[in-house]
Short mmCIF file of C-alpha atoms in Angstrom, two decimals:
data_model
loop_
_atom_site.label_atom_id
_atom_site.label_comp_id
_atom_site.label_asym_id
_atom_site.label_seq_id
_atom_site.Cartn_x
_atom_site.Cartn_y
_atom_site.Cartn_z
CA UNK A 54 131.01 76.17 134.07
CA UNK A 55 130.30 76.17 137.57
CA UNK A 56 126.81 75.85 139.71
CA UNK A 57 126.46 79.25 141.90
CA UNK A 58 124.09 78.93 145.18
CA UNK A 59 123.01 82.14 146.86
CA UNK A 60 122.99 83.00 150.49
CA UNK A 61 119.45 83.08 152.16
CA UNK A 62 119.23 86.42 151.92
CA UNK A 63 120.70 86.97 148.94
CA UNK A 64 119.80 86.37 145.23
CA UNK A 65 121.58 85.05 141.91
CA UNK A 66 121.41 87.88 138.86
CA UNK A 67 122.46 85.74 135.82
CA UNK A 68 123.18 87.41 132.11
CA UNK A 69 124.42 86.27 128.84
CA UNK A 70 123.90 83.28 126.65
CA UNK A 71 120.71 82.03 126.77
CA UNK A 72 119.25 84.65 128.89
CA UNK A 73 117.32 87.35 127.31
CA UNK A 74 116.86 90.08 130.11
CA UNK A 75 118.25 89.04 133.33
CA UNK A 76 117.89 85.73 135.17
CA UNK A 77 116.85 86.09 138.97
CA UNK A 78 117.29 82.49 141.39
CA UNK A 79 118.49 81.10 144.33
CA UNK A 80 120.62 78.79 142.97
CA UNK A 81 121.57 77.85 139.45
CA UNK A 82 124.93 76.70 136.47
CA UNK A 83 126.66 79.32 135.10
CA UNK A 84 127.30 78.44 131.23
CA UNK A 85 130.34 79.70 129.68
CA UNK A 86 129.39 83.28 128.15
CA UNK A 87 127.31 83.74 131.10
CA UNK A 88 127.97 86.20 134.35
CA UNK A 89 126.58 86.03 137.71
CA UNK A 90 126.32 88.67 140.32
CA UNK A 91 125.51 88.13 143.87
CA UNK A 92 122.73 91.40 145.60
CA UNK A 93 121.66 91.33 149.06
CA UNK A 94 118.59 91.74 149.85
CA UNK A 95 118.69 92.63 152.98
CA UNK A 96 116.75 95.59 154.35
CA UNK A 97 118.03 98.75 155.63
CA UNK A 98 116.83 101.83 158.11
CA UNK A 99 117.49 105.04 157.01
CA UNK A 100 117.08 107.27 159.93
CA UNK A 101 117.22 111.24 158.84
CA UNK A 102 116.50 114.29 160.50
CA UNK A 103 114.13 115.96 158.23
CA UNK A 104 113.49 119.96 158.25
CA UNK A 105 110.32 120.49 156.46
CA UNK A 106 108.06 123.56 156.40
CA UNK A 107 103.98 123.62 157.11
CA UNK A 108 101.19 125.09 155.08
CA UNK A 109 101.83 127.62 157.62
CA UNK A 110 105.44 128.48 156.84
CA UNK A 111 106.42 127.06 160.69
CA UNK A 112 109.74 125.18 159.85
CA UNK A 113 110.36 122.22 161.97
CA UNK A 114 112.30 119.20 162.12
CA UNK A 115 110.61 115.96 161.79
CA UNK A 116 112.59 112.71 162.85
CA UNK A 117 111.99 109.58 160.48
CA UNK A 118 112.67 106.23 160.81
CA UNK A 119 112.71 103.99 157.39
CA UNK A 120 113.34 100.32 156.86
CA UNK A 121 113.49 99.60 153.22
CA UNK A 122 114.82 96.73 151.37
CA UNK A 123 114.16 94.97 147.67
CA UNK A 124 110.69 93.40 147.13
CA UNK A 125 110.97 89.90 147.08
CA UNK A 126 107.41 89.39 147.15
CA UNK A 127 106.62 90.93 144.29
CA UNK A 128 107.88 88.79 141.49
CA UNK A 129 105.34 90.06 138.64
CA UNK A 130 105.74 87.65 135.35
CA UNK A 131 108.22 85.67 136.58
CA UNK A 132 106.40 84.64 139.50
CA UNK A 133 105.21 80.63 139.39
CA UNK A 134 101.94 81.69 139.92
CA UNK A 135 101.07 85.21 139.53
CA UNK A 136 97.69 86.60 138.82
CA UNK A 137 98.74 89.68 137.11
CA UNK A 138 101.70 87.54 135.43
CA UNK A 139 100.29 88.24 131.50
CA UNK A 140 100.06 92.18 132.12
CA UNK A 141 103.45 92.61 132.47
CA UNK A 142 104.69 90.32 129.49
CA UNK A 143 105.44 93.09 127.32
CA UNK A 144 107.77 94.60 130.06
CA UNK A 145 111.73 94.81 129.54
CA UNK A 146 111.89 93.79 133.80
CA UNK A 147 108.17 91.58 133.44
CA UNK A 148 107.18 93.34 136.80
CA UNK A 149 109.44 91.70 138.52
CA UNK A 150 110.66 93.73 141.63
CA UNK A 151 113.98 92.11 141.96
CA UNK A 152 114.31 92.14 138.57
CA UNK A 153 114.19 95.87 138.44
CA UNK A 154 116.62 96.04 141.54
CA UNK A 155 119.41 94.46 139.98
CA UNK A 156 119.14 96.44 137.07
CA UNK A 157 119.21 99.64 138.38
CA UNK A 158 120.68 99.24 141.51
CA UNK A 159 122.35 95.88 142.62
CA UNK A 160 124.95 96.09 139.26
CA UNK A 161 126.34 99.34 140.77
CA UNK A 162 126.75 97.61 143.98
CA UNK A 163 128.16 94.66 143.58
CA UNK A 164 131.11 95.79 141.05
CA UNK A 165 133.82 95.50 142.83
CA UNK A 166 133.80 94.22 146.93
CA UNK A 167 136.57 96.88 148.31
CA UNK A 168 134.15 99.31 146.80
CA UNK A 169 131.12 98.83 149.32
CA UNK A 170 131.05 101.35 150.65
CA UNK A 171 131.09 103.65 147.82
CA UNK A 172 128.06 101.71 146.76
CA UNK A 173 126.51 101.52 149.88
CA UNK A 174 126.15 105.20 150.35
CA UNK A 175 125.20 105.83 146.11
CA UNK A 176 121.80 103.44 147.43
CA UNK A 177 121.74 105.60 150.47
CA UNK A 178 121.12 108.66 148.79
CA UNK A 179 118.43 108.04 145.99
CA UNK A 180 116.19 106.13 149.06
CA UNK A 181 117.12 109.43 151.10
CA UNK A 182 116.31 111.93 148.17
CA UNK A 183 113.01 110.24 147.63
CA UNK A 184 112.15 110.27 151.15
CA UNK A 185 113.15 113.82 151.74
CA UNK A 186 111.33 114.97 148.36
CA UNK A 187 108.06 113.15 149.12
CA UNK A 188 107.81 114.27 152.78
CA UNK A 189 108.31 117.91 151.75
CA UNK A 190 105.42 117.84 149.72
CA UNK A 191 103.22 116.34 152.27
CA UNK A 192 104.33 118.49 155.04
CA UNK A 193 104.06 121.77 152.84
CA UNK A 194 99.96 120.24 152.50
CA UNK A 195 99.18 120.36 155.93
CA UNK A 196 99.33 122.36 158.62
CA UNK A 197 100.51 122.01 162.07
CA UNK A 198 96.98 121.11 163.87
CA UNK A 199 96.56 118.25 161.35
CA UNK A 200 100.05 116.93 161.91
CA UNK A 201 99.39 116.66 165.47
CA UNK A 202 95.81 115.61 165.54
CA UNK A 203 95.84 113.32 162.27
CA UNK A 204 98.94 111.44 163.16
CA UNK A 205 98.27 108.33 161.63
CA UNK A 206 96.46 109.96 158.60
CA UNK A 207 99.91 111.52 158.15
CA UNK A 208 101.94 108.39 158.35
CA UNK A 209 100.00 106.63 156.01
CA UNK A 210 100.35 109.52 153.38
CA UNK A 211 103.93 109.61 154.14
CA UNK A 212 104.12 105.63 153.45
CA UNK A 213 101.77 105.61 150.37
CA UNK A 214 103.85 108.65 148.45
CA UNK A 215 107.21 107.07 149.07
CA UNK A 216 106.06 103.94 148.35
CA UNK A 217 104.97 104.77 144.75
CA UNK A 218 108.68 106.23 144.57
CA UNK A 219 110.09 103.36 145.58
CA UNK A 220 108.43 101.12 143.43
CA UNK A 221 110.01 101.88 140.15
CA UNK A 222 113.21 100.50 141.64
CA UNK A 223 111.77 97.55 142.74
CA UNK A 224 112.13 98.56 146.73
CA UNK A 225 109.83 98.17 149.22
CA UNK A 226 109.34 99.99 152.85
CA UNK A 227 109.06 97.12 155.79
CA UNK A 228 108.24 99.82 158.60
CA UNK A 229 108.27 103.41 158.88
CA UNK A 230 108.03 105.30 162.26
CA UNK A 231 107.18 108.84 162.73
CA UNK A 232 108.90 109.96 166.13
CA UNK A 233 108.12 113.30 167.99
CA UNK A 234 108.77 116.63 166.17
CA UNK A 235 111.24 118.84 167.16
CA UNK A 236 111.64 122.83 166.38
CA UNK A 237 114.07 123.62 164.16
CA UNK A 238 117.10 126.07 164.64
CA UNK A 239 115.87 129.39 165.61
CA UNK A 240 112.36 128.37 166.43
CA UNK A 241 110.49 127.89 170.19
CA UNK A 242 107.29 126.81 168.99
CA UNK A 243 107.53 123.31 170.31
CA UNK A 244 109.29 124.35 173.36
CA UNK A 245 106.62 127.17 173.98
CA UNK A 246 103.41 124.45 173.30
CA UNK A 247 105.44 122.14 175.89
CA UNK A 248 105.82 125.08 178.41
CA UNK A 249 102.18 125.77 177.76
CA UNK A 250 101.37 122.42 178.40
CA UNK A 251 103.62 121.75 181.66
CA UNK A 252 102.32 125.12 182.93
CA UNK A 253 98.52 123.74 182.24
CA UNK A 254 99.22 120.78 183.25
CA UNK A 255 100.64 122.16 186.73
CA UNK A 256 97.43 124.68 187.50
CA UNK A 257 95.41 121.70 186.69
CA UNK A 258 96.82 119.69 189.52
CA UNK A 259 96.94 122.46 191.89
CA UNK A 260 93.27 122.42 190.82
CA UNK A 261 92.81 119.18 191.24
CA UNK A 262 94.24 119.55 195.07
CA UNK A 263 91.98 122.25 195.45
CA UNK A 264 89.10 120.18 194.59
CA UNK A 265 89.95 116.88 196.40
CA UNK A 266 90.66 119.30 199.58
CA UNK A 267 87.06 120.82 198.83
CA UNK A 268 85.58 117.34 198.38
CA UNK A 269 87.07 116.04 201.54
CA UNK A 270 86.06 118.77 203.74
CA UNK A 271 82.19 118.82 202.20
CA UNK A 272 82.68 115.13 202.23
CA UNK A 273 83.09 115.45 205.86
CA UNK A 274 80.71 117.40 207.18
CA UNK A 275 77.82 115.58 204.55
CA UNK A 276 78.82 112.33 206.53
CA UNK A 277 78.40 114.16 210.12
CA UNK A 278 75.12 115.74 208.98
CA UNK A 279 73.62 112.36 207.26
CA UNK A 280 74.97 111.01 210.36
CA UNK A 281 72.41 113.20 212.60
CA UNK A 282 69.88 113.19 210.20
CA UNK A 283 69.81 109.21 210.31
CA UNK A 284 69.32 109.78 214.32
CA UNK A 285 66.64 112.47 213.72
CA UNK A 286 64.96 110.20 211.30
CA UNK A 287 65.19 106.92 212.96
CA UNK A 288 64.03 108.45 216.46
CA UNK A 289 61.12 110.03 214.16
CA UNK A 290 60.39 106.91 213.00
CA UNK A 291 60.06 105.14 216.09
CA UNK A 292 57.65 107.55 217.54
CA UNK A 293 55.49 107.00 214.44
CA UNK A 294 55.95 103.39 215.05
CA UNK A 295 54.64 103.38 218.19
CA UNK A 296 51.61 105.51 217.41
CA UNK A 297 51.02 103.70 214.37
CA UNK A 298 50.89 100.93 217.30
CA UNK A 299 48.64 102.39 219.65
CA UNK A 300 46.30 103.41 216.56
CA UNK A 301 45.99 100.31 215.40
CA UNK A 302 45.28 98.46 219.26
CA UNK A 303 42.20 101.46 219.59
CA UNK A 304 41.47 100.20 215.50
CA UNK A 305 41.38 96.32 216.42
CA UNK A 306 39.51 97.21 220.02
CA UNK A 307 37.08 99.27 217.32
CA UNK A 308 36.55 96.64 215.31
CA UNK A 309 35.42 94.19 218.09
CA UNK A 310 32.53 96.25 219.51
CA UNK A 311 31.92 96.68 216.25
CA UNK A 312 31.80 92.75 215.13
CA UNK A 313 29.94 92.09 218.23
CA UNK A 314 27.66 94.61 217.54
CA UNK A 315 27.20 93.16 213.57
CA UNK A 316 26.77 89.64 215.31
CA UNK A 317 23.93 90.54 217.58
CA UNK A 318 21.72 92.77 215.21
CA UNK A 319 22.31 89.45 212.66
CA UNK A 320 20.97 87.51 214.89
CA UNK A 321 18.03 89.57 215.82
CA UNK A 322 17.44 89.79 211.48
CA UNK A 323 17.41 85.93 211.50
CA UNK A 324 15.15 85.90 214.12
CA UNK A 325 12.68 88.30 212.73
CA UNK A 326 12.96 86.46 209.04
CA UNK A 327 12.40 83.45 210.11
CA UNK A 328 9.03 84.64 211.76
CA UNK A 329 8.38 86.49 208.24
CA UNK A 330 8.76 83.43 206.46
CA UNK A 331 6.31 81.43 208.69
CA UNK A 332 4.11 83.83 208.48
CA UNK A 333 4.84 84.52 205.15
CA UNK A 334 4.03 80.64 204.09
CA UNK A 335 0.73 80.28 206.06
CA UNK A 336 -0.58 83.13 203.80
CA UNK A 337 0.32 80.91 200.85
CA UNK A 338 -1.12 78.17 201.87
CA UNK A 339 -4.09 80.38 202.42
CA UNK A 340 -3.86 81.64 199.41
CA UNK A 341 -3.42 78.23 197.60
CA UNK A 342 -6.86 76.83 198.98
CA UNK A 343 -8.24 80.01 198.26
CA UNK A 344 -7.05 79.71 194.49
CA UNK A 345 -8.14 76.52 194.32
CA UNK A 346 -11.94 77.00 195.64
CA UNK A 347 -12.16 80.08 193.27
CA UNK A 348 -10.68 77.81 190.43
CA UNK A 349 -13.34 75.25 191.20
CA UNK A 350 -16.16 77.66 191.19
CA UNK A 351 -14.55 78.81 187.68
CA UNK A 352 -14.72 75.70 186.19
CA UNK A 353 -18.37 75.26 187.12
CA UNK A 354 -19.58 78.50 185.50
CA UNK A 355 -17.69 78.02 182.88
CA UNK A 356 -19.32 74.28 181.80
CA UNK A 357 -22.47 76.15 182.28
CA UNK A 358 -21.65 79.53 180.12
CA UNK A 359 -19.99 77.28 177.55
CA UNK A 360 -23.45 75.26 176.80
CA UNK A 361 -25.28 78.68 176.07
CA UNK A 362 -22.23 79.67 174.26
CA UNK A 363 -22.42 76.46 171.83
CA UNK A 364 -26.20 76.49 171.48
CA UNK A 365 -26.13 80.72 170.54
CA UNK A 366 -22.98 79.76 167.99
CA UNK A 367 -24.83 77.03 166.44
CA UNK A 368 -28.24 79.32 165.93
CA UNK A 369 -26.41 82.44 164.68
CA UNK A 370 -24.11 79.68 162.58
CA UNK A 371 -27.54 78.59 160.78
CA UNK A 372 -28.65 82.05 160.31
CA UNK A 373 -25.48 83.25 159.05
CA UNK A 374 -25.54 80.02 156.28
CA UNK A 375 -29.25 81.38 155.46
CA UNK A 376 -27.89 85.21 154.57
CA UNK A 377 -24.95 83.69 152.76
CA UNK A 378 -26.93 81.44 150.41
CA UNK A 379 -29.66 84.39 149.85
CA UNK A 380 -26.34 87.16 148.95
CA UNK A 381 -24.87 84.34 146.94
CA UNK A 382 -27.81 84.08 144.79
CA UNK A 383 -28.76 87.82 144.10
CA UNK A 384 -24.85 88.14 142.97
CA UNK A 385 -25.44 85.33 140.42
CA UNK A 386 -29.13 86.74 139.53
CA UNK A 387 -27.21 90.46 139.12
CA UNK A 388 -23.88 89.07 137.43
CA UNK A 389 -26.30 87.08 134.90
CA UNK A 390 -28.02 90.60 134.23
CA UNK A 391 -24.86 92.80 134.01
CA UNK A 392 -24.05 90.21 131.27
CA UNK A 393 -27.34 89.93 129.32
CA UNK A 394 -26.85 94.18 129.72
CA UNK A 395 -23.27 94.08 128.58
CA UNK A 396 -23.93 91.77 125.67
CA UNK A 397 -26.59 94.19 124.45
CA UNK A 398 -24.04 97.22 124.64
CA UNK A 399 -21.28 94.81 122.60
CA UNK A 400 -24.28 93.80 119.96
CA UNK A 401 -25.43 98.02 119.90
CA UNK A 402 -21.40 98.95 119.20
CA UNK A 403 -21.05 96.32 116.76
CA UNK A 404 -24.16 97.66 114.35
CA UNK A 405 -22.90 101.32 115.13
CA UNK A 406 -19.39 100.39 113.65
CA UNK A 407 -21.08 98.42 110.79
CA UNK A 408 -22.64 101.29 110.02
CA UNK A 409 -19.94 103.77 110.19
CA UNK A 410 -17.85 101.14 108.29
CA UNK A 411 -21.26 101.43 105.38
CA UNK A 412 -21.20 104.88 105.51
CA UNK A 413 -17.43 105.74 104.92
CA UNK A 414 -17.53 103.19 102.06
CA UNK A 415 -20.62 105.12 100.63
CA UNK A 416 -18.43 108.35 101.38
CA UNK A 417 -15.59 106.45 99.42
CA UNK A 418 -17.65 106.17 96.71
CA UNK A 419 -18.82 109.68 96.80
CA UNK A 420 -15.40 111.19 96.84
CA UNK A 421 -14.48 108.60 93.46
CA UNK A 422 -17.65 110.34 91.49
CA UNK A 423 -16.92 113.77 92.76
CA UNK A 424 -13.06 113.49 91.77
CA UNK A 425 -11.11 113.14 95.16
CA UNK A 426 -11.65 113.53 98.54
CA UNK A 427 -12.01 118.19 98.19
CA UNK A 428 -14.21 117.88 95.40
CA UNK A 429 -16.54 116.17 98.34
CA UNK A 430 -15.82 118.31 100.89
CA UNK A 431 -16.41 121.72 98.73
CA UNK A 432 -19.85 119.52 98.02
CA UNK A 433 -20.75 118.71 101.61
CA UNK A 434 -20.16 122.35 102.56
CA UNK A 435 -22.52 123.61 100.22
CA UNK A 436 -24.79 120.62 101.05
CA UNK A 437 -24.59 122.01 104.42
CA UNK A 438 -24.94 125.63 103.73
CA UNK A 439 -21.50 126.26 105.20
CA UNK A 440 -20.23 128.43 102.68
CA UNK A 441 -23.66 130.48 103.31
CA UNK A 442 -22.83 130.41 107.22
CA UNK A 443 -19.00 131.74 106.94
CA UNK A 444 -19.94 134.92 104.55
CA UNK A 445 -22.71 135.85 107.15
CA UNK A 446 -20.12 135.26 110.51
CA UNK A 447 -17.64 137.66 108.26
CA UNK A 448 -20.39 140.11 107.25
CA UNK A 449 -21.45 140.28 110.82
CA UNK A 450 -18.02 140.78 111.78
CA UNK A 451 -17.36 144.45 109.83
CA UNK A 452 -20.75 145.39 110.40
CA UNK A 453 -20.59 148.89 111.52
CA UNK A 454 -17.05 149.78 110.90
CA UNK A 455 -15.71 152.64 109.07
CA UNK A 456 -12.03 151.87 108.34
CA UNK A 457 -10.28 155.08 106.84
CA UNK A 458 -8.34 154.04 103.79
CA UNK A 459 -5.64 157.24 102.51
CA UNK A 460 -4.47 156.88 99.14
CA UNK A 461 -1.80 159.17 97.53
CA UNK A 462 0.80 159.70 94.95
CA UNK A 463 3.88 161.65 94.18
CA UNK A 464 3.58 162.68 90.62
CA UNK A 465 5.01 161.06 87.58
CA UNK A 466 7.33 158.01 88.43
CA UNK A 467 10.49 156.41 87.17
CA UNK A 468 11.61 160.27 86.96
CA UNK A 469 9.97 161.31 83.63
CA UNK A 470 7.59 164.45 83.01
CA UNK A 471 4.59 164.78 84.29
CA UNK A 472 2.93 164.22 80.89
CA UNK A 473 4.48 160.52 80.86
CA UNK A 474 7.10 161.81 78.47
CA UNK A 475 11.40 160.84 79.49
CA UNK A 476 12.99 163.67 78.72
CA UNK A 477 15.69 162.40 81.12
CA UNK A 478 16.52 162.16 84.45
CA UNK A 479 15.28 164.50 87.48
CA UNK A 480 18.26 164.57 90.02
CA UNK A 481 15.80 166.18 92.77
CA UNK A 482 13.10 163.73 92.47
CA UNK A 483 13.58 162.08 95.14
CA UNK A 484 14.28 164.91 97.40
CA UNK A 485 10.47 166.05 96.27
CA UNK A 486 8.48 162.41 96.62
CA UNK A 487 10.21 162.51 99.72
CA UNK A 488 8.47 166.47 100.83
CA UNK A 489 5.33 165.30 98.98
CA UNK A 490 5.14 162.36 101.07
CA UNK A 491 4.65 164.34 104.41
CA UNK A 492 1.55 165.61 103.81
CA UNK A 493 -0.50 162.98 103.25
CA UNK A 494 1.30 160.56 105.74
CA UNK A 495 0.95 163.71 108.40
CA UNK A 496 -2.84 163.30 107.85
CA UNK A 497 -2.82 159.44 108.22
CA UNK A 498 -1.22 159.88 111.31
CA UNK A 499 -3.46 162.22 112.61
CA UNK A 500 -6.39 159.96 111.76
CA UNK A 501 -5.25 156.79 112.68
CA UNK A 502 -3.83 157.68 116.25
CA UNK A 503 -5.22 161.23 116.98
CA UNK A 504 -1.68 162.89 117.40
CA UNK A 505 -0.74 165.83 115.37
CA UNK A 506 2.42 165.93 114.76
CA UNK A 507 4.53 170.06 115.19
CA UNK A 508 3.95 172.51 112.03
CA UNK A 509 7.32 173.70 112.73
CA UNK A 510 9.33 170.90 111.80
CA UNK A 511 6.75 168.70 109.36
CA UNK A 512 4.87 171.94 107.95
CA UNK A 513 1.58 173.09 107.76
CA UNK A 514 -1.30 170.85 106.31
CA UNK A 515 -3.09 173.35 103.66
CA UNK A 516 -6.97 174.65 104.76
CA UNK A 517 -8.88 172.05 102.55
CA UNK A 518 -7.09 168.87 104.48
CA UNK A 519 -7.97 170.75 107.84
CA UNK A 520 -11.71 171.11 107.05
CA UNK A 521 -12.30 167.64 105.89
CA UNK A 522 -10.23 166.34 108.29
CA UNK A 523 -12.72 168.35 111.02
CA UNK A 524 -15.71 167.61 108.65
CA UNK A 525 -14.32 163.42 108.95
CA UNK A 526 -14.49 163.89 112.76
CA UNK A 527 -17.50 165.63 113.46
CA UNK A 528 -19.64 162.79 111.22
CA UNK A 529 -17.49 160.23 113.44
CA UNK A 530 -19.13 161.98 116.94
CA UNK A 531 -22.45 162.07 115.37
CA UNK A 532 -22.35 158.04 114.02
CA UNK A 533 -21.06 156.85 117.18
CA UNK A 534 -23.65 159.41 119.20
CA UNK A 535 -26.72 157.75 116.77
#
């Protein structure tokens, strides 16, 4: 039994008794049955000369710079406080980074001491493997303009793919640096983009001589010609100055005749006001005793006009009070008559409904002994002679007409024999009612309108229809000629 105490940057991997996985501390006894093994954790660069190959197929080499060492930070379960602590209870290394070092790769490296550097390089080339793998894959992504212009994009995708390498042996990259690419055997492209650039870079300055030697030179002569135009422009502006000068001694000189002129024709107004206004008042005051006479003479007339004017109100006031009193009683006298008049009306209304109201009880009465209210009427009519009346008014009516009634048959109906005997059915009976027909309804035709219809599609009437038909017309002519 003995108590083990790491380094500071190294850690204590204890197994055996008493320790179900692996025990990771700084500093702890080792129990009989127990073994402890010292790891480093110390990080360290791997610097490699990559040759990789663009999206392009432009091989190139791509100088890399990695410091990588275990993750002491990331102590998963076995941390003393760890937020994600219970997710990774079920797991053989708990999620503990170091942990997961020293069982994959700290055992094989701490076997045996004269054997460091066997171990040293079997480390060396799993974290070179996965950084060789994983920047393959990137580079074969992207092409050349977004290696260049997304630099940093491209070092964090370099960083975040290795990383989640790294992870599953509990490792952990401290810095990574990118430095400049280089062309790889057999290939000028970088060298040719570099001459490109030193040769644009070189026309550029000799432009940029060009242009400072055109600048100076314009620069020069805009001085010497701002430097005359100043002269031309200040000797301009003096001029102006001084005529400005003498324009404004002729304005001021202007302007005194002028105020002199404005004092004397004020004084000249005040003068002639002031008359005005004397005048001017002495007319009022004229005016004032004139007013007041006139006023004077007003009020005397008017004492005397308003004496007529009461005694002339007070007559016509009497004679109007006479007229009132003599309208006011002929509209009593005729409102007293109008109602004596009215009254009669009411009392001549009242007897005519009493005796309508007598005489449709008596008609009441009537219609009871006659046996309704018809049985009366058919009596009044006749009473009347009303009956007598109508049959004269129809009689008068068809006086002197001759209506022209037509009456016809068709032989035996219900198709028997003409001697009323059915000795069966006649299948062209109808086909003959219908040709007996025409005759007689050719004739009514004729006599009730006058038209005569064509022989030569409803036949010819016989000779004896023709002659009374004439005989029928000519005693027509000779009634309506009588």
């Amino acid at each position: 039994m003995s108590y083990k105490i790491a380094a500071p940057d190294e850690y204590l991997a204890i197994t055996g008794m008493n320790v179900k996985n692996v025990l990771i501390t700084k500093a702890a006894w080792v129990w009989p049955f127990q073994r402890c093994n010292r790891f480093s954790v110390q990080p360290h660069d791997y610097a490699m000369n990559l040759q990789a190959m663009t999206k392009e197929k432009l091989q190139f080499l791509l100088p890399v710079v990695f410091t990588i060492g275990p993750d002491v930070n990331s102590r998963g379960a076995n941390a003393r406080f760890g937020a994600d602590a219970a997710d990774h209870d079920g797991d053989e290394d708990r999620g503990d980074a170091l942990m997961k070092y020293a069982m994959l790769l700290a055992d094989s490296s701490d076997k045996v001491a004269n054997h460091r550097g066997k171990e040293t390089q079997y480390l060396d080339n799993i974290v070179k493997g996965i950084i060789e793998g994983e920047t393959r894959v990137l580079v074969s992504s992207m092409t050349m303009e977004e290696i260049f212009t997304e630099r940093e994009e491209f070092k964090r995708r370099i960083f975040r793919n290795i990383q989640g390498e790294l992870d599953q042996f509990g490792l952990k990259i401290y810095n990574a640096n990118v430095k400049e690419l280089k062309d790889a055997e057999g290939s000028t492209y970088f060298q040719s983009l570099s001459q490109k650039a030193h040769e644009g870079a070189t026309n550029q300055a000799r432009i940029d001589v060009a242009d400072a030697q055109l600048r100076g030179n314009v620069g020069e002569a805009d001085r010497r010609g701002q430097q005359e135009r100043q002269i031309a422009k200040i000797n301009a502006e003096t001029a102006v100055q001084k005529t400005d000068r003498d324009i404004e001694r002729a304005t001021a000189e202007a302007n005194l005749a002028t105020q002199k002129t404005n004092l004397h024709r004020d004084v000249e107004i005040a003068r002639i006001q002031a008359t005005r206004a004397t005048e001017s008042k002495d007319e009022d005051l004229k005016k004032d005793v004139e007013v007041k006479r006139a006023a004077a003479e007003l009020e005397r007339l008017r004492a005397s006009d308003v004496v007529k004017a009461t005694i002339n109100r007070e007559a016509k006031q009497q004679a109007a009070d006479a007229k009132a009193y003599e309208i006011e009683a002929e509209a009593k006298a005729q409102f007293e008559s109008a109602n004596m008049v009215a009254d009669a009306n009411l009392q001549k209304q009242l007897k005519e409904a009493e005796g309508i109201t007598a005489m449709a009880g008596a008609y009441g009465k009537l219609s009871e002994a006659f046996g309704g209210p018809d049985n009366l009427l058919r009596y009044m009519m006749i009473k009347e002679g009303t009956y007598i009346q109508l049959a004269n008014a129809n009689a008068a009516a068809v006086k002197g007409m001759q209506p022209k009634i037509s009456v016809w048959t068709t032989g035996a109906q219900g198709g028997g024999s003409e001697d009323g005997k059915g000795t069966g059915q006649d299948s062209t009976a109808a086909m003959r009612n219908v040709y007996q027909l025409l005759p007689p309804l050719m004739s009514t035709i004729h006599d009730q309108t006058g038209i005569t219809l064509p022989e030569w599609q409803f036949g010819k009437l016989p000779s004896s229809e023709l002659a009374r038909r004439d005989a029928e017309s000519s005693g027509s002519k000779d009634h309506r000629s009588r």
